[in-house]
Tab-separated table of C-alpha atoms and ligand atoms in Angstrom:
chain	number	residue	atom	x	y	z
A	1189	MET	CA	-36.497	3.474	-13.962
A	1190	ASP	CA	-32.920	3.575	-12.680
A	1191	SER	CA	-31.009	1.963	-15.784
A	1192	LYS	CA	-27.213	2.317	-14.488
A	1193	PRO	CA	-25.348	-0.914	-14.884
A	1194	SER	CA	-25.254	-2.518	-11.504
A	1195	PHE	CA	-22.024	-4.088	-9.642
A	1196	ALA	CA	-21.667	-5.847	-6.728
A	1197	VAL	CA	-18.311	-5.993	-5.221
A	1198	VAL	CA	-17.649	-9.021	-3.012
A	1199	GLY	CA	-15.181	-8.254	-0.052
A	1200	ALA	CA	-14.764	-4.751	1.716
A	1201	GLY	CA	-11.372	-4.425	2.712
A	1202	MET	CA	-9.085	-1.743	0.896
A	1203	VAL	CA	-9.129	-3.746	-2.439
A	1204	GLY	CA	-13.000	-3.834	-2.584
A	1205	ALA	CA	-13.665	-0.512	-1.170
A	1206	CYS	CA	-11.595	1.418	-3.632
A	1207	CYS	CA	-12.939	-1.136	-6.344
A	1208	ALA	CA	-16.460	0.412	-5.317
A	1209	LEU	CA	-15.557	3.925	-5.070
A	1210	TYR	CA	-14.038	3.972	-8.522
A	1211	LEU	CA	-16.897	2.068	-9.894
A	1212	GLN	CA	-19.388	4.880	-8.772
A	1213	ASN	CA	-17.218	7.442	-9.992
A	1214	GLU	CA	-18.205	5.813	-13.328
A	1215	GLY	CA	-21.707	6.390	-12.670
A	1216	PHE	CA	-22.243	2.800	-11.814
A	1217	ASP	CA	-24.800	1.405	-9.496
A	1218	VAL	CA	-22.776	-0.495	-6.472
A	1219	THR	CA	-23.235	-2.824	-3.671
A	1220	LEU	CA	-20.500	-3.609	-1.326
A	1221	VAL	CA	-21.084	-7.155	0.101
A	1222	ASP	CA	-19.193	-8.313	3.133
A	1223	ARG	CA	-19.739	-10.903	5.901
A	1224	GLY	CA	-18.157	-8.511	8.252
A	1225	GLY	CA	-17.447	-4.733	8.727
A	1226	PRO	CA	-15.184	-3.128	6.207
A	1227	GLY	CA	-11.478	-3.284	6.805
A	1228	GLU	CA	-11.645	-6.320	9.378
A	1229	GLU	CA	-9.277	-8.683	7.865
A	1230	ALA	CA	-5.926	-8.489	6.186
A	1231	SER	CA	-6.416	-4.514	5.817
A	1232	PHE	CA	-7.051	-4.002	9.280
A	1233	GLY	CA	-3.897	-5.458	10.819
A	1234	ASN	CA	-1.155	-4.292	8.138
A	1235	LEU	CA	2.070	-1.803	8.734
A	1236	GLY	CA	0.255	0.831	7.039
A	1237	GLY	CA	2.663	1.710	4.478
A	1238	PHE	CA	2.303	3.003	0.785
A	1239	GLY	CA	5.017	0.868	-0.260
A	1240	VAL	CA	5.896	2.761	-3.411
A	1241	ALA	CA	9.705	1.630	-3.009
A	1242	SER	CA	8.705	-2.258	-2.566
A	1243	CYS	CA	8.960	-3.380	-6.281
A	1244	PRO	CA	11.445	-6.400	-5.567
A	1245	PRO	CA	9.288	-9.555	-5.617
A	1246	ALA	CA	9.451	-12.030	-2.895
A	1247	ALA	CA	10.931	-15.013	-5.176
A	1248	MET	CA	14.518	-13.235	-5.819
A	1249	PRO	CA	17.871	-14.827	-7.176
A	1250	GLY	CA	19.205	-17.494	-4.639
A	1251	VAL	CA	15.900	-17.664	-2.337
A	1252	LEU	CA	15.694	-21.271	-3.371
A	1253	ARG	CA	18.927	-22.124	-1.575
A	1254	LYS	CA	17.836	-19.926	1.533
A	1255	VAL	CA	14.225	-21.470	1.648
A	1256	PRO	CA	15.081	-25.442	3.347
A	1257	GLY	CA	17.217	-23.723	6.015
A	1258	MET	CA	14.650	-20.965	7.012
A	1259	LEU	CA	11.898	-23.364	7.224
A	1260	LEU	CA	13.893	-25.362	9.889
A	1261	ASP	CA	15.105	-22.139	11.740
A	1262	ALA	CA	12.920	-21.028	14.524
A	1263	GLU	CA	14.306	-17.794	13.849
A	1264	ALA	CA	13.740	-17.473	10.438
A	1265	PRO	CA	10.860	-15.136	9.221
A	1266	LEU	CA	9.350	-18.158	6.833
A	1267	LYS	CA	7.064	-20.389	8.444
A	1268	LEU	CA	5.098	-23.644	7.192
A	1269	ARG	CA	2.807	-25.592	9.094
A	1270	TRP	CA	3.441	-28.937	8.222
A	1271	GLY	CA	0.001	-30.066	7.749
A	1272	HIS	CA	-0.596	-27.357	5.359
A	1273	ALA	CA	2.433	-28.484	3.496
A	1274	VAL	CA	0.919	-30.689	1.068
A	1275	ARG	CA	-1.285	-28.216	-0.196
A	1276	ALA	CA	1.664	-25.350	-0.312
A	1277	LEU	CA	4.035	-27.461	-2.405
A	1278	PRO	CA	2.369	-26.417	-5.929
A	1279	TRP	CA	2.475	-22.952	-4.780
A	1280	PHE	CA	6.348	-23.301	-3.696
A	1281	LEU	CA	7.358	-24.974	-6.890
A	1282	ARG	CA	5.986	-22.027	-8.695
A	1283	PHE	CA	7.489	-19.452	-6.427
A	1284	ALA	CA	10.777	-21.467	-7.373
A	1285	ALA	CA	10.265	-20.941	-11.045
A	1286	ASN	CA	10.047	-17.089	-10.574
A	1287	ALA	CA	13.631	-16.803	-8.770
A	1288	ARG	CA	15.070	-17.037	-12.202
A	1289	ARG	CA	16.798	-13.440	-12.777
A	1290	ASP	CA	14.742	-12.893	-15.845
A	1291	ARG	CA	11.401	-13.621	-14.598
A	1292	VAL	CA	12.367	-11.409	-11.265
A	1293	GLU	CA	13.083	-8.609	-13.398
A	1294	ALA	CA	9.990	-8.779	-14.960
A	1295	ASN	CA	7.588	-9.186	-11.970
A	1296	ALA	CA	9.332	-6.309	-10.444
A	1297	ALA	CA	8.846	-3.576	-13.574
A	1298	ALA	CA	5.025	-5.156	-13.290
A	1299	ARG	CA	4.681	-4.133	-9.713
A	1300	GLN	CA	6.394	-0.996	-10.354
A	1301	SER	CA	4.142	-0.264	-13.245
A	1302	LEU	CA	1.365	-0.221	-10.623
A	1303	LEU	CA	3.607	1.507	-7.705
A	1304	ASP	CA	4.327	4.365	-10.211
A	1305	LYS	CA	0.121	5.195	-9.935
A	1306	VAL	CA	-0.283	4.526	-6.252
A	1307	HIS	CA	-0.740	8.070	-4.834
A	1308	GLU	CA	-2.527	9.966	-8.059
A	1309	ALA	CA	-5.066	6.898	-7.770
A	1310	VAL	CA	-5.652	6.631	-3.807
A	1311	ASP	CA	-5.067	10.189	-2.779
A	1312	PRO	CA	-8.230	11.623	-4.130
A	1313	LEU	CA	-9.974	8.952	-2.498
A	1314	ILE	CA	-8.269	9.982	0.880
A	1315	ALA	CA	-9.171	13.424	0.491
A	1316	GLU	CA	-12.684	13.058	-0.583
A	1317	ALA	CA	-13.392	10.428	2.550
A	1318	GLY	CA	-12.128	13.299	4.722
A	1319	ALA	CA	-8.979	11.017	5.840
A	1320	ALA	CA	-6.163	12.909	5.321
A	1321	HIS	CA	-5.463	13.082	9.248
A	1322	LEU	CA	-4.984	9.288	8.753
A	1323	MET	CA	-2.001	10.111	6.672
A	1324	SER	CA	1.875	10.709	7.594
A	1325	ARG	CA	4.387	11.359	4.850
A	1326	THR	CA	7.485	11.205	7.108
A	1327	GLY	CA	9.392	8.746	5.097
A	1328	LEU	CA	10.755	5.181	5.417
A	1329	MET	CA	14.134	3.399	5.989
A	1330	PHE	CA	15.698	0.717	5.334
A	1331	THR	CA	18.132	-0.740	8.042
A	1332	PHE	CA	21.340	-3.079	7.807
A	1333	GLU	CA	22.944	-4.319	10.924
A	1334	SER	CA	26.091	-5.315	9.345
A	1335	GLU	CA	27.987	-4.853	6.158
A	1336	ALA	CA	27.457	-8.115	4.655
A	1337	SER	CA	23.614	-7.858	4.848
A	1338	PHE	CA	23.963	-4.593	3.251
A	1339	ARG	CA	26.286	-6.471	0.171
A	1340	ALA	CA	23.806	-9.321	0.294
A	1341	ALA	CA	20.756	-6.661	-0.392
A	1342	SER	CA	22.449	-5.054	-3.089
A	1343	TYR	CA	20.825	-6.709	-5.970
A	1344	ALA	CA	17.243	-5.856	-4.618
A	1345	PHE	CA	18.381	-2.126	-3.861
A	1346	ASP	CA	20.054	-1.845	-7.342
A	1347	LEU	CA	16.652	-3.190	-8.505
A	1348	ARG	CA	14.673	-0.369	-6.834
A	1349	ARG	CA	17.073	2.282	-8.419
A	1350	ARG	CA	16.492	0.692	-11.825
A	1351	ASN	CA	12.726	0.814	-11.401
A	1352	GLY	CA	12.927	4.657	-10.458
A	1353	VAL	CA	13.049	4.821	-6.720
A	1354	GLN	CA	15.174	7.910	-4.910
A	1355	MET	CA	16.988	6.573	-2.009
A	1356	ASP	CA	19.637	8.193	0.238
A	1357	LEU	CA	22.220	5.984	1.748
A	1358	LEU	CA	22.969	6.939	5.562
A	1359	ASP	CA	25.390	5.248	7.695
A	1360	GLY	CA	24.222	4.264	11.404
A	1361	ASP	CA	24.698	7.703	13.049
A	1362	GLU	CA	22.986	9.648	10.149
A	1363	ALA	CA	20.122	7.008	10.860
A	1364	ARG	CA	20.096	7.564	14.283
A	1365	GLN	CA	19.544	11.425	13.757
A	1366	VAL	CA	16.324	10.858	11.585
A	1367	GLN	CA	15.333	7.807	14.489
A	1368	PRO	CA	16.709	8.646	17.709
A	1369	ALA	CA	15.195	5.482	19.259
A	1370	LEU	CA	16.685	3.007	16.633
A	1371	SER	CA	19.328	0.350	18.201
A	1372	PRO	CA	22.771	1.317	18.006
A	1373	ARG	CA	23.461	-2.077	16.154
A	1374	VAL	CA	22.017	-0.314	13.149
A	1375	VAL	CA	25.318	0.419	10.933
A	1376	ARG	CA	23.557	1.747	7.380
A	1377	ALA	CA	20.072	2.977	6.008
A	1378	TYR	CA	18.656	3.570	2.871
A	1379	ARG	CA	16.347	6.322	3.297
A	1380	VAL	CA	13.105	6.930	1.174
A	1381	ALA	CA	12.147	10.705	1.734
A	1382	ASP	CA	9.364	10.726	-0.417
A	1383	PHE	CA	7.109	7.946	1.586
A	1384	SER	CA	3.716	7.838	3.275
A	1385	HIS	CA	2.033	5.602	5.682
A	1386	THR	CA	-1.591	5.674	7.383
A	1387	VAL	CA	-1.529	5.869	11.058
A	1388	ASP	CA	-5.122	3.636	11.085
A	1389	PRO	CA	-5.129	1.221	8.413
A	1390	GLY	CA	-8.330	-0.397	9.531
A	1391	GLY	CA	-9.624	3.275	9.958
A	1392	LEU	CA	-8.686	4.218	6.512
A	1393	VAL	CA	-10.833	1.686	5.105
A	1394	GLN	CA	-13.905	2.428	7.018
A	1395	ALA	CA	-13.547	6.009	6.114
A	1396	LEU	CA	-13.693	4.811	2.566
A	1397	ALA	CA	-16.624	2.734	3.362
A	1398	SER	CA	-18.511	5.495	4.706
A	1399	LEU	CA	-17.807	7.647	1.567
A	1400	PHE	CA	-19.027	4.768	-0.564
A	1401	GLU	CA	-22.385	4.847	1.846
A	1402	ARG	CA	-22.788	8.744	1.712
A	1403	ARG	CA	-22.436	8.772	-2.289
A	1404	GLY	CA	-25.440	6.248	-1.992
A	1405	GLY	CA	-23.736	3.134	-2.273
A	1406	ARG	CA	-24.953	0.128	-0.253
A	1407	LEU	CA	-23.488	-1.825	2.191
A	1408	GLU	CA	-24.678	-5.448	2.719
A	1409	ARG	CA	-23.474	-7.665	5.363
A	1410	ARG	CA	-23.779	-10.918	3.906
A	1411	THR	CA	-21.441	-14.237	3.451
A	1412	VAL	CA	-21.475	-14.876	-0.209
A	1413	ARG	CA	-21.389	-18.895	-0.666
A	1414	GLY	CA	-21.392	-19.006	-4.535
A	1415	PHE	CA	-22.969	-17.860	-7.686
A	1416	ASP	CA	-25.878	-18.028	-9.883
A	1417	LEU	CA	-24.547	-19.100	-13.303
A	1418	GLY	CA	-26.813	-18.349	-16.191
A	1419	PRO	CA	-25.637	-18.711	-20.296
A	1420	ASP	CA	-24.274	-14.951	-20.004
A	1421	GLY	CA	-22.407	-14.891	-16.757
A	1422	VAL	CA	-23.402	-14.295	-13.196
A	1423	ARG	CA	-27.073	-13.862	-12.634
A	1424	ALA	CA	-26.951	-13.533	-8.564
A	1425	LEU	CA	-24.870	-14.033	-5.386
A	1426	ARG	CA	-25.663	-17.059	-3.290
A	1427	THR	CA	-25.484	-15.929	0.049
A	1428	ASP	CA	-26.802	-16.521	3.559
A	1429	GLY	CA	-29.545	-14.243	3.549
A	1430	GLY	CA	-30.591	-15.578	-0.054
A	1431	ASP	CA	-29.840	-14.841	-3.711
A	1432	MET	CA	-28.891	-11.473	-4.637
A	1433	PRO	CA	-29.271	-10.742	-8.209
A	1434	VAL	CA	-26.296	-8.781	-10.051
A	1435	GLY	CA	-25.560	-7.259	-13.063
A	1436	ASN	CA	-21.814	-7.484	-12.593
A	1437	VAL	CA	-19.524	-8.855	-9.941
A	1438	VAL	CA	-16.315	-8.076	-8.732
A	1439	VAL	CA	-14.168	-10.645	-6.926
A	1440	ALA	CA	-12.052	-8.785	-4.207
A	1441	ALA	CA	-12.477	-11.177	-1.108
A	1442	GLY	CA	-8.592	-11.329	-0.348
A	1443	VAL	CA	-7.243	-14.789	0.135
A	1444	TRP	CA	-11.047	-15.801	0.001
A	1445	SER	CA	-10.857	-14.723	-3.513
A	1446	ARG	CA	-9.562	-18.606	-4.548
A	1447	GLN	CA	-12.308	-20.178	-4.048
A	1448	PHE	CA	-14.644	-17.770	-6.015
A	1449	ALA	CA	-12.404	-17.888	-8.703
A	1450	ALA	CA	-12.695	-21.410	-8.924
A	1451	MET	CA	-16.622	-21.384	-9.068
A	1452	LEU	CA	-15.800	-19.200	-12.220
A	1453	SER	CA	-13.535	-21.932	-13.680
A	1454	THR	CA	-10.636	-19.871	-13.308
A	1455	ARG	CA	-7.928	-21.655	-11.190
A	1456	VAL	CA	-5.567	-19.503	-9.096
A	1457	PRO	CA	-2.542	-20.356	-7.157
A	1458	LEU	CA	-3.536	-17.912	-4.271
A	1459	GLU	CA	-2.027	-19.120	-0.593
A	1460	ALA	CA	-2.589	-17.313	2.654
A	1461	GLU	CA	0.636	-16.064	3.618
A	1462	ARG	CA	-0.032	-14.990	6.980
A	1463	GLY	CA	1.613	-12.076	8.882
A	1464	TYR	CA	1.742	-11.209	12.713
A	1465	HIS	CA	1.895	-7.760	14.182
A	1466	ALA	CA	2.641	-6.865	17.612
A	1467	MET	CA	0.864	-3.086	18.861
A	1468	PHE	CA	3.220	-1.686	21.472
A	1469	ARG	CA	0.660	0.823	23.354
A	1470	ASP	CA	1.539	3.447	26.009
A	1471	THR	CA	5.138	3.647	24.406
A	1472	ASP	CA	7.353	6.434	25.040
A	1473	VAL	CA	9.301	5.485	21.620
A	1474	SER	CA	8.707	8.121	19.612
A	1475	MET	CA	9.487	7.632	15.715
A	1476	ASN	CA	10.122	9.544	12.732
A	1477	GLY	CA	8.678	7.587	9.744
A	1478	GLY	CA	8.872	3.961	9.015
A	1479	ILE	CA	11.538	1.208	9.199
A	1480	ILE	CA	11.786	-2.000	7.143
A	1481	SER	CA	14.545	-4.044	9.132
A	1482	VAL	CA	16.468	-6.032	6.057
A	1483	ASP	CA	18.081	-8.224	8.738
A	1484	ARG	CA	15.091	-9.109	10.592
A	1485	HIS	CA	12.159	-9.187	7.776
A	1486	LEU	CA	9.826	-7.215	9.567
A	1487	ALA	CA	8.633	-3.604	9.494
A	1488	VAL	CA	8.076	-1.035	12.465
A	1489	THR	CA	5.315	1.963	11.705
A	1490	PRO	CA	4.426	4.679	14.383
A	1491	MET	CA	0.514	4.557	14.431
A	1492	ALA	CA	-2.401	6.353	15.935
A	1493	GLU	CA	-2.401	3.815	19.152
A	1494	GLY	CA	1.335	3.413	19.375
A	1495	VAL	CA	3.999	1.648	17.413
A	1496	ARG	CA	3.502	-1.233	15.150
A	1497	VAL	CA	6.020	-3.893	14.853
A	1498	GLY	CA	5.061	-6.738	11.910
A	1499	GLY	CA	6.325	-9.291	9.452
A	1500	VAL	CA	6.882	-13.297	9.026
A	1501	ALA	CA	5.173	-15.408	6.126
A	1502	GLU	CA	3.142	-18.461	7.964
A	1503	PHE	CA	2.054	-20.621	5.180
A	1504	ALA	CA	-1.140	-21.935	6.965
A	1505	ALA	CA	-4.749	-21.877	6.718
A	1506	PRO	CA	-6.090	-18.119	6.609
A	1507	GLU	CA	-8.621	-19.370	9.612
A	1508	ALA	CA	-5.585	-21.330	11.623
A	1509	PRO	CA	-5.483	-20.173	15.546
A	1510	PRO	CA	-2.301	-17.941	15.651
A	1511	ASP	CA	1.085	-19.490	16.795
A	1512	PRO	CA	2.254	-17.659	20.100
A	1513	ARG	CA	5.698	-18.397	18.974
A	1514	ILE	CA	5.680	-16.684	16.126
A	1515	ALA	CA	3.884	-13.434	18.124
A	1516	ALA	CA	6.716	-13.528	20.602
A	1517	HIS	CA	9.348	-13.626	17.830
A	1518	VAL	CA	7.914	-10.725	16.175
A	1519	ARG	CA	7.731	-8.895	19.540
A	1520	ARG	CA	11.298	-9.880	20.626
A	1521	HIS	CA	12.595	-8.496	17.447
A	1522	GLY	CA	10.943	-5.111	17.482
A	1523	GLU	CA	12.184	-4.772	20.764
A	1524	ALA	CA	15.791	-5.574	19.477
A	1525	LEU	CA	15.461	-2.874	16.847
A	1526	PHE	CA	13.731	-0.217	19.162
A	1527	PRO	CA	14.841	-1.029	22.811
A	1528	GLY	CA	12.765	1.701	24.690
A	1529	LEU	CA	9.695	-0.604	23.234
A	1530	ARG	CA	10.595	-2.867	26.325
A	1531	GLY	CA	8.163	-3.155	28.884
A	1532	GLY	CA	4.869	-1.906	27.613
A	1533	ARG	CA	1.583	-3.048	27.017
A	1534	VAL	CA	1.228	-5.496	23.651
A	1535	THR	CA	-1.523	-6.493	21.730
A	1536	GLU	CA	-1.023	-9.231	19.073
A	1537	TRP	CA	-2.856	-10.008	15.713
A	1538	VAL	CA	-2.195	-12.328	12.714
A	1539	GLY	CA	-4.145	-12.137	9.164
A	1540	PRO	CA	-3.686	-13.443	5.709
A	1541	ARG	CA	-1.593	-11.713	2.896
A	1542	PRO	CA	-3.492	-13.077	-0.115
A	1543	SER	CA	-0.412	-14.278	-2.322
A	1544	HIS	CA	0.496	-15.641	-5.558
A	1545	PRO	CA	3.746	-17.063	-6.451
A	1546	ASP	CA	4.628	-14.258	-8.642
A	1547	SER	CA	4.294	-11.556	-6.057
A	1548	LYS	CA	1.482	-9.803	-8.465
A	1549	PRO	CA	-1.906	-9.583	-8.172
A	1550	VAL	CA	-4.771	-10.837	-10.526
A	1551	ILE	CA	-6.485	-7.498	-12.366
A	1552	GLY	CA	-8.809	-8.490	-14.922
A	1553	ARG	CA	-12.099	-9.747	-16.157
A	1554	SER	CA	-12.928	-13.395	-15.905
A	1555	PRO	CA	-11.830	-15.466	-18.916
A	1556	ARG	CA	-14.873	-17.226	-18.912
A	1557	PHE	CA	-17.765	-14.884	-17.689
A	1558	PRO	CA	-17.623	-11.480	-19.430
A	1559	ASN	CA	-19.482	-9.805	-16.048
A	1560	ALA	CA	-17.285	-10.832	-13.560
A	1561	TYR	CA	-14.030	-9.281	-12.609
A	1562	PHE	CA	-11.068	-10.075	-10.560
A	1563	ALA	CA	-9.060	-7.852	-8.222
A	1564	PHE	CA	-7.021	-10.114	-5.460
A	1565	GLY	CA	-3.716	-11.535	-4.544
A	1566	HIS	CA	-2.162	-8.247	-3.645
A	1567	ASP	CA	0.235	-9.992	-0.878
A	1568	HIS	CA	2.419	-7.340	0.878
A	1569	LEU	CA	0.650	-4.526	-0.956
A	1570	GLY	CA	-2.675	-4.518	-1.141
A	1571	LEU	CA	-3.165	-1.248	1.010
A	1572	THR	CA	-0.555	0.505	-1.421
A	1573	MET	CA	-2.228	-1.004	-4.641
A	1574	GLY	CA	-6.084	-0.897	-3.509
A	1575	GLY	CA	-6.453	2.753	-5.223
A	1576	ILE	CA	-4.874	1.914	-8.551
A	1577	THR	CA	-6.952	-1.433	-8.835
A	1578	GLY	CA	-9.889	0.201	-8.230
A	1579	ARG	CA	-9.360	2.512	-10.933
A	1580	LEU	CA	-8.122	-0.186	-13.722
A	1581	ILE	CA	-11.461	-2.354	-12.718
A	1582	SER	CA	-13.481	0.499	-13.459
A	1583	GLU	CA	-11.716	1.590	-16.671
A	1584	LEU	CA	-12.235	-2.348	-17.689
A	1585	ALA	CA	-15.865	-2.069	-16.351
A	1586	ALA	CA	-16.592	1.291	-18.463
A	1587	GLY	CA	-14.782	0.045	-21.595
A	1588	ARG	CA	-12.135	2.183	-21.640
A	1589	PRO	CA	-8.335	0.908	-22.388
A	1590	ALA	CA	-6.512	0.188	-19.160
A	1591	SER	CA	-4.248	3.118	-18.061
A	1592	VAL	CA	-1.839	0.222	-17.210
A	1593	ASP	CA	-0.683	-2.633	-19.302
A	1594	LEU	CA	-2.757	-5.641	-17.526
A	1595	ALA	CA	-0.927	-8.134	-19.402
A	1596	PRO	CA	1.160	-9.169	-16.395
A	1597	PHE	CA	-1.767	-9.442	-13.900
A	1598	ARG	CA	-3.918	-11.598	-16.151
A	1599	PRO	CA	-6.441	-14.304	-14.320
A	1600	ASP	CA	-5.206	-16.832	-16.946
A	1601	ARG	CA	-1.369	-16.524	-16.750
A	1602	PHE	CA	-0.859	-19.221	-14.454
B	761	LIG	C1	1.808	-8.473	9.032
B	761	LIG	C2	1.305	-7.558	7.539
B	761	LIG	C3	1.695	-6.327	7.199
B	761	LIG	C4	1.052	-5.823	5.835
B	761	LIG	N1	1.808	-4.465	5.527
B	761	LIG	C5	1.708	-3.620	4.316
B	761	LIG	C6	1.616	-2.673	4.255
B	761	LIG	O1	2.506	-1.841	4.988
B	761	LIG	N2	1.422	-1.905	2.880
B	761	LIG	C7	0.744	-2.875	2.139
B	761	LIG	O2	0.334	-2.274	1.270
B	761	LIG	N3	0.157	-3.874	2.377
B	761	LIG	C8	0.279	-4.673	3.616
B	761	LIG	N4	0.040	-5.631	3.809
B	761	LIG	C9	-0.850	-6.192	3.081
B	761	LIG	C10	-2.302	-6.212	2.916
B	761	LIG	O3	-2.872	-5.837	4.212
B	761	LIG	C11	-3.090	-6.818	2.140
B	761	LIG	O4	-2.557	-7.040	1.058
B	761	LIG	C12	-4.543	-6.242	2.190
B	761	LIG	O5	-4.867	-5.914	3.220
B	761	LIG	C13	-5.473	-7.231	1.036
B	761	LIG	O6	-6.791	-6.384	1.006
B	761	LIG	P1	-7.960	-7.492	0.225
B	761	LIG	O7	-9.037	-6.124	0.303
B	761	LIG	O8	-7.347	-7.970	-0.752
B	761	LIG	O9	-8.155	-8.102	1.497
B	761	LIG	P2	-8.924	-8.399	2.826
B	761	LIG	O10	-8.364	-7.011	3.637
B	761	LIG	O11	-8.223	-9.524	3.539
B	761	LIG	O12	-10.584	-8.411	2.617
B	761	LIG	C14	-10.768	-9.159	2.122
B	761	LIG	C15	-12.601	-9.232	2.389
B	761	LIG	O13	-13.150	-10.235	2.023
B	761	LIG	C16	-14.374	-10.586	2.713
B	761	LIG	N5	-14.870	-11.821	2.885
B	761	LIG	C17	-14.249	-12.823	2.295
B	761	LIG	N6	-14.982	-14.062	2.240
B	761	LIG	C18	-16.174	-13.601	2.033
B	761	LIG	C19	-17.428	-14.417	1.831
B	761	LIG	N7	-17.477	-15.454	1.551
B	761	LIG	N8	-18.412	-13.507	1.795
B	761	LIG	C20	-18.485	-11.853	1.761
B	761	LIG	N9	-17.185	-11.149	2.229
B	761	LIG	C21	-16.146	-12.255	2.362
B	761	LIG	C22	-13.510	-10.665	4.129
B	761	LIG	O14	-14.711	-10.348	5.341
B	761	LIG	C23	-12.953	-9.378	3.900
B	761	LIG	O15	-13.522	-8.301	4.490
B	761	LIG	C24	0.432	-6.460	5.505
B	761	LIG	C25	-0.244	-7.837	5.460
B	761	LIG	C26	0.174	-8.127	6.769
B	761	LIG	C27	-0.504	-9.552	7.046
């Protein structure tokens, strides 16, 4: 009889897939449960960056002065569906509290503690999955279109530097030597040479899920509705296909984790910060690495199928229909940054980043049920942090000390 402890991981996005693989590394018997296929939600449409240069959290000093104006400005990257405002208000109040400089410094340091271990955790999984061809190590550039925006960002870049990010400062012409198709409006740039992206984020998660199955893991296509709870913890998942008995459970369901955490008596302020992308297909624009436009708050990445432009933070229900005005905004800004993109065939997408107001994920054991683990809320960095999150969950599950201090990521910190 097989006596290995069993785990059910709920959610087969980047985070759940990596948790499942790391739990297998420990010798556990693992089932990955998703209502759809692997990597079809937020993990599908992201910008593919392994964002090791992104320690600054979303709540930064001075953000409070900017938020009201941004919400009223159709061109600003922050959007709030007014029907969602009452629900989102407590999130924004906590977000405001996190803009204090001491909290910003602490949140950035906590994010960096995960970012420092991104590649050592995820690269072996990608290699074993045979997915190295989906990776590109061609660097990243943060671009500025005025001296004023360059100066305004000085604190954020100082924060990066103090957290160990290596960057070279370029003028506009030097930036265009790296990226010839870039708009002449760019006057300065920081280049991060040691930076990778995937050319197919959804394909990467599918490759990881295939590896999980090849190693003997089970992928179950079911909708999880709740848990059967006993005195010792979770006994079974309640699913649309009936009850699924479990020894342990990992909640890794992206933005949908909030309801599951609440069922396990842990309240988390997790909101859908929806992002949009425009995928320019059949384009002649060739790029050398990714771009983050500091002025336009969007990223541009060369993908296998074309050039992907994405960004925006829209607070709305995860399943709300996309707003065509926001999709047009993303497309227009992409074309302004890379004029050669104009006129091509474009497909659009919207998806929910799972975001906490302190820009940190929840990684840890349920405070109430010892056989339940939480791994969610990775906002703009879930692709990046999936691997290290999986490794940390597996360390806890195996009863070893975690290799990163997990205090900043505690589920009960809110
Ligand atoms: C425009 C945009 C750009 C981004 N760019 C980057 C980037 O460059 N780098 C980066 O690191 N991150 C980026 N992100 C963020 C990243 O995409 C997310 O943080 C990450 O995908 C979250 O992964 P996840 O596995 O937690 O959630 P998801 O990928 O959303 O997966 C959650 C899974 O749970 C499943 N699920 C939910 N409810 C149930 C249920 N009841 N039963 C069964 N299954 C269920 C879903 O079907 C889904 O498969 C970006 C996001 C957006 C929107």
